[in-house]
Short mmCIF file of C-alpha atoms in Angstrom, two decimals:
data_model
loop_
_atom_site.label_atom_id
_atom_site.label_comp_id
_atom_site.label_asym_id
_atom_site.label_seq_id
_atom_site.Cartn_x
_atom_site.Cartn_y
_atom_site.Cartn_z
CA MET F 169 27.01 21.49 -0.10
CA ILE F 170 29.91 23.50 -0.66
CA ARG F 171 30.87 27.13 -0.10
CA THR F 172 33.92 28.33 0.40
CA ASN F 173 34.42 32.32 1.69
CA ASN F 174 38.08 33.41 1.05
CA LEU F 175 39.12 30.51 1.77
CA THR F 176 43.65 30.64 2.64
CA LYS F 177 46.17 27.76 3.23
CA ILE F 178 49.35 29.00 4.36
CA TYR F 179 52.57 26.70 5.04
CA ARG F 180 55.09 28.59 7.45
CA THR F 181 58.47 27.35 8.78
CA GLU F 182 60.90 29.38 10.51
CA GLU F 183 62.09 31.40 7.10
CA VAL F 184 59.84 30.66 4.48
CA GLU F 185 56.31 31.56 4.29
CA THR F 186 53.95 30.15 1.23
CA THR F 187 50.89 30.89 0.26
CA ALA F 188 48.91 27.69 -1.22
CA LEU F 189 45.36 29.01 -1.52
CA GLY F 190 44.57 32.43 -1.74
CA SER F 191 41.20 34.24 -1.06
CA VAL F 192 39.31 31.00 -2.78
CA ASN F 193 35.58 31.46 -3.34
CA ILE F 194 34.07 28.40 -5.07
CA GLU F 195 30.46 27.06 -4.65
CA ILE F 196 29.23 23.66 -5.63
CA ASN F 197 25.94 22.56 -5.41
CA GLU F 198 24.25 19.04 -4.67
CA GLY F 199 24.34 16.79 -8.10
CA GLU F 200 27.32 18.65 -10.12
CA PHE F 201 30.21 17.46 -11.25
CA VAL F 202 33.11 19.97 -11.42
CA SER F 203 36.06 19.69 -12.32
CA ILE F 204 39.30 21.61 -11.15
CA MET F 205 42.49 22.09 -13.20
CA GLY F 206 46.13 23.61 -13.00
CA PRO F 207 49.19 23.61 -13.65
CA SER F 208 51.50 21.61 -10.65
CA GLY F 209 51.62 23.67 -7.85
CA CYS F 210 48.67 25.49 -8.02
CA GLY F 211 47.17 24.47 -4.93
CA LYS F 212 44.79 21.90 -6.61
CA SER F 213 46.28 19.19 -4.02
CA THR F 214 46.02 21.81 -0.90
CA LEU F 215 42.33 22.46 -1.83
CA MET F 216 41.13 19.05 -2.53
CA ASN F 217 42.60 18.17 0.93
CA ILE F 218 40.75 20.91 2.99
CA LEU F 219 37.45 19.91 0.79
CA GLY F 220 37.72 16.83 1.62
CA LEU F 221 38.43 17.54 5.28
CA LEU F 222 41.77 15.97 5.66
CA ASP F 223 43.05 19.55 6.43
CA ASN F 224 41.66 22.88 8.02
CA PRO F 225 42.31 26.19 5.90
CA SER F 226 44.36 29.01 7.68
CA GLY F 227 41.76 31.30 7.34
CA GLY F 228 38.72 32.23 6.00
CA GLU F 229 35.42 29.70 5.95
CA TYR F 230 34.54 26.55 4.58
CA HIS F 231 30.87 25.44 5.03
CA PHE F 232 30.33 21.69 3.92
CA ILE F 233 26.46 20.49 4.02
CA GLY F 234 25.69 23.42 5.67
CA THR F 235 28.14 23.43 8.58
CA GLU F 236 30.89 25.70 8.75
CA VAL F 237 33.80 23.49 9.32
CA SER F 238 37.03 25.28 8.79
CA LYS F 239 37.72 24.69 12.71
CA PHE F 240 36.56 21.28 13.20
CA THR F 241 39.51 19.29 14.99
CA GLU F 242 40.73 16.28 13.64
CA ARG F 243 38.07 13.93 15.32
CA GLN F 244 35.29 16.42 14.33
CA ARG F 245 36.19 16.42 10.65
CA ALA F 246 36.85 12.04 10.55
CA HIS F 247 33.02 11.72 11.89
CA MET F 248 31.92 13.94 8.97
CA ARG F 249 34.25 12.59 6.60
CA LYS F 250 33.40 8.72 7.21
CA GLU F 251 29.51 9.79 7.27
CA ASN F 252 29.75 11.82 3.44
CA ILE F 253 32.64 11.61 1.50
CA GLY F 254 34.18 9.22 -1.04
CA PHE F 255 37.89 9.39 -2.27
CA VAL F 256 39.22 7.87 -5.23
CA PHE F 257 43.02 8.96 -5.85
CA GLN F 258 45.72 8.74 -8.80
CA SER F 259 47.20 5.48 -7.26
CA PHE F 260 44.64 3.89 -6.10
CA ASN F 261 45.32 3.53 -2.53
CA LEU F 262 44.30 -0.35 -2.37
CA ILE F 263 46.15 -2.25 0.55
CA ASP F 264 47.99 -5.09 -1.13
CA GLU F 265 47.74 -7.72 1.67
CA LEU F 266 43.70 -7.48 1.62
CA THR F 267 41.31 -9.05 -0.76
CA ILE F 268 39.70 -6.97 -2.94
CA TYR F 269 36.32 -7.88 -0.93
CA GLU F 270 38.43 -6.76 1.97
CA ASN F 271 39.51 -3.71 0.44
CA VAL F 272 35.96 -2.43 -0.06
CA GLU F 273 34.34 -3.76 2.91
CA LEU F 274 36.76 -1.28 5.11
CA PRO F 275 35.34 2.03 5.06
CA LEU F 276 31.89 0.09 6.34
CA LEU F 277 34.43 -1.47 9.18
CA TYR F 278 35.28 2.21 10.28
CA LEU F 279 31.62 3.16 10.10
CA LYS F 280 30.97 0.08 12.53
CA THR F 281 28.22 -1.23 9.89
CA PRO F 282 26.79 -4.48 11.49
CA SER F 283 28.29 -7.51 9.52
CA SER F 284 25.37 -8.81 7.18
CA GLU F 285 24.82 -5.19 6.06
CA ARG F 286 28.11 -5.04 5.29
CA LYS F 287 28.11 -8.37 2.85
CA GLN F 288 25.20 -6.60 1.48
CA MET F 289 26.59 -3.56 0.51
CA VAL F 290 29.78 -4.78 -0.70
CA GLU F 291 28.46 -7.34 -2.87
CA LYS F 292 26.11 -4.64 -4.02
CA VAL F 293 29.10 -2.52 -5.20
CA LEU F 294 31.10 -5.03 -6.67
CA GLU F 295 28.28 -6.17 -9.05
CA HIS F 296 27.53 -2.65 -9.95
CA MET F 297 31.27 -1.88 -10.54
CA GLN F 298 31.35 -5.72 -12.39
CA ILE F 299 34.62 -6.63 -10.34
CA MET F 300 32.00 -9.70 -8.01
CA HIS F 301 34.19 -12.35 -10.13
CA ARG F 302 37.65 -10.97 -8.72
CA ARG F 303 36.47 -10.26 -4.86
CA ASN F 304 38.77 -12.76 -3.07
CA HIS F 305 41.82 -11.60 -5.86
CA PHE F 306 44.14 -9.57 -4.28
CA PRO F 307 45.24 -5.89 -5.75
CA GLN F 308 48.62 -7.06 -7.53
CA GLN F 309 46.64 -9.56 -9.62
CA LEU F 310 44.60 -7.07 -11.07
CA SER F 311 44.99 -4.74 -14.13
CA GLY F 312 45.12 -0.73 -13.71
CA GLY F 313 41.55 -0.39 -14.40
CA GLN F 314 40.50 -3.27 -12.80
CA GLN F 315 42.41 -1.53 -9.60
CA GLN F 316 40.35 1.65 -10.28
CA ARG F 317 37.11 0.10 -10.65
CA VAL F 318 37.76 -1.43 -6.75
CA ALA F 319 38.88 1.59 -5.73
CA VAL F 320 35.59 3.72 -7.20
CA ALA F 321 33.63 0.55 -5.44
CA ARG F 322 35.21 1.46 -2.36
CA ALA F 323 34.40 4.75 -2.20
CA LEU F 324 31.03 4.15 -3.18
CA VAL F 325 30.04 1.27 -0.51
CA ALA F 326 28.84 3.86 2.19
CA ASN F 327 26.59 5.57 -0.12
CA PRO F 328 28.58 9.26 0.04
CA LYS F 329 27.06 12.55 -0.59
CA ILE F 330 30.15 13.42 -2.49
CA ILE F 331 33.09 11.61 -3.91
CA LEU F 332 36.27 13.57 -4.49
CA ALA F 333 38.48 12.53 -7.18
CA ASP F 334 42.20 13.20 -7.29
CA GLU F 335 43.60 12.37 -10.52
CA PRO F 336 41.92 9.04 -10.96
CA THR F 337 43.00 8.21 -14.55
CA GLY F 338 46.49 9.62 -13.68
CA ASN F 339 47.99 5.85 -13.88
CA LEU F 340 46.28 4.64 -16.63
CA ASP F 341 46.03 4.51 -20.25
CA SER F 342 43.36 5.72 -22.51
CA SER F 343 41.09 3.17 -22.83
CA HIS F 344 40.76 2.82 -19.12
CA GLY F 345 41.00 6.19 -18.21
CA ASP F 346 38.00 6.53 -20.55
CA GLU F 347 36.13 3.45 -19.24
CA VAL F 348 36.83 5.34 -15.09
CA MET F 349 35.10 8.69 -16.63
CA LYS F 350 32.10 7.21 -17.76
CA MET F 351 31.97 5.13 -14.59
CA LEU F 352 32.22 8.51 -12.83
CA THR F 353 29.62 10.03 -15.31
CA ASP F 354 27.12 7.43 -14.54
CA LEU F 355 27.82 7.61 -10.67
CA ASN F 356 26.95 11.60 -11.13
CA GLU F 357 23.91 10.97 -13.25
CA ALA F 358 22.49 8.74 -10.67
CA GLY F 359 22.95 12.42 -8.45
CA THR F 360 26.46 11.86 -6.62
CA THR F 361 28.05 14.93 -6.68
CA ILE F 362 31.65 14.93 -8.15
CA VAL F 363 34.46 16.82 -7.82
CA MET F 364 37.51 15.65 -9.77
CA VAL F 365 41.12 17.27 -9.75
CA THR F 366 42.68 16.52 -13.54
CA HIS F 367 45.58 17.53 -15.70
CA SER F 368 43.30 16.59 -18.89
CA PRO F 369 41.48 19.32 -20.89
CA THR F 370 39.45 16.11 -22.43
CA TYR F 371 38.66 14.39 -19.09
CA ALA F 372 37.79 17.84 -17.51
CA GLU F 373 35.35 18.34 -20.46
CA TYR F 374 33.10 15.71 -18.70
CA GLY F 375 32.21 17.78 -15.61
CA ASN F 376 29.70 20.62 -16.13
CA ARG F 377 31.43 23.00 -14.82
CA VAL F 378 35.64 23.89 -14.76
CA ILE F 379 37.06 26.01 -12.13
CA HIS F 380 40.99 26.87 -12.98
CA LEU F 381 43.40 27.26 -10.44
CA PHE F 382 46.74 29.28 -10.81
CA ASP F 383 48.90 30.31 -8.17
CA GLY F 384 46.37 29.22 -5.26
CA GLN F 385 44.03 31.50 -6.72
CA VAL F 386 40.34 30.76 -8.87
CA VAL F 387 40.78 32.44 -11.98
CA THR F 388 38.35 31.32 -14.67
CA GLU F 389 35.34 29.12 -14.43
CA ASN F 390 34.00 27.41 -17.36
CA TYR F 391 30.59 26.01 -17.87
CA LYS F 392 30.23 22.96 -19.89
CA GLU F 393 28.07 20.60 -21.89
CA LYS F 394 29.09 17.25 -20.78
CA PHE F 395 29.58 14.41 -23.48
CA HIS F 396 29.93 10.96 -23.56
CA VAL F 397 32.35 8.88 -25.50
#
């Protein structure tokens, strides 16, 4: 599903050149749950932005679902992103002025999904995430754990092939963090590919593989047995 070949990302100003990623080679297969770990500034977010088609690399190749996408334009990236990728962020990234229902519906509006289908799809995912009873509430009326449930619902509503989760438990206490990890594990067991950035060694273990980054390079890859709380 994902393959990179000598992927690099270099940021340049008039005086400074900073290598955020240097010759990164990774492969992620359909149905995997991969955790990416590393200290702050090691390139995790840069890598996720490229994998999520939010940015292009400076060099190397990025093959996504069989297509080499490293030179795609923003329009091409946006089209492929909307069709295939769901995002879950540390800060939830919900829109305060929209209800829970409207937040979850948003990706379907971008995809121009007919209204009758939208209603069915949104209600199905809200039921699945056990947040249907909050559909008419606004994000600020919900707890952090509930907001992350909504964020996961929004990521799932268009049936993406892959979910990219960037520190999805970072703003949550341990009980809500465990809840989010169980949701991601259940989704993975149902067939969704998950790539997750985390600082937590405990949560990284939920994946079947842990990739460690340091100074913009892959230093180790460990295969893990999944466990459940």
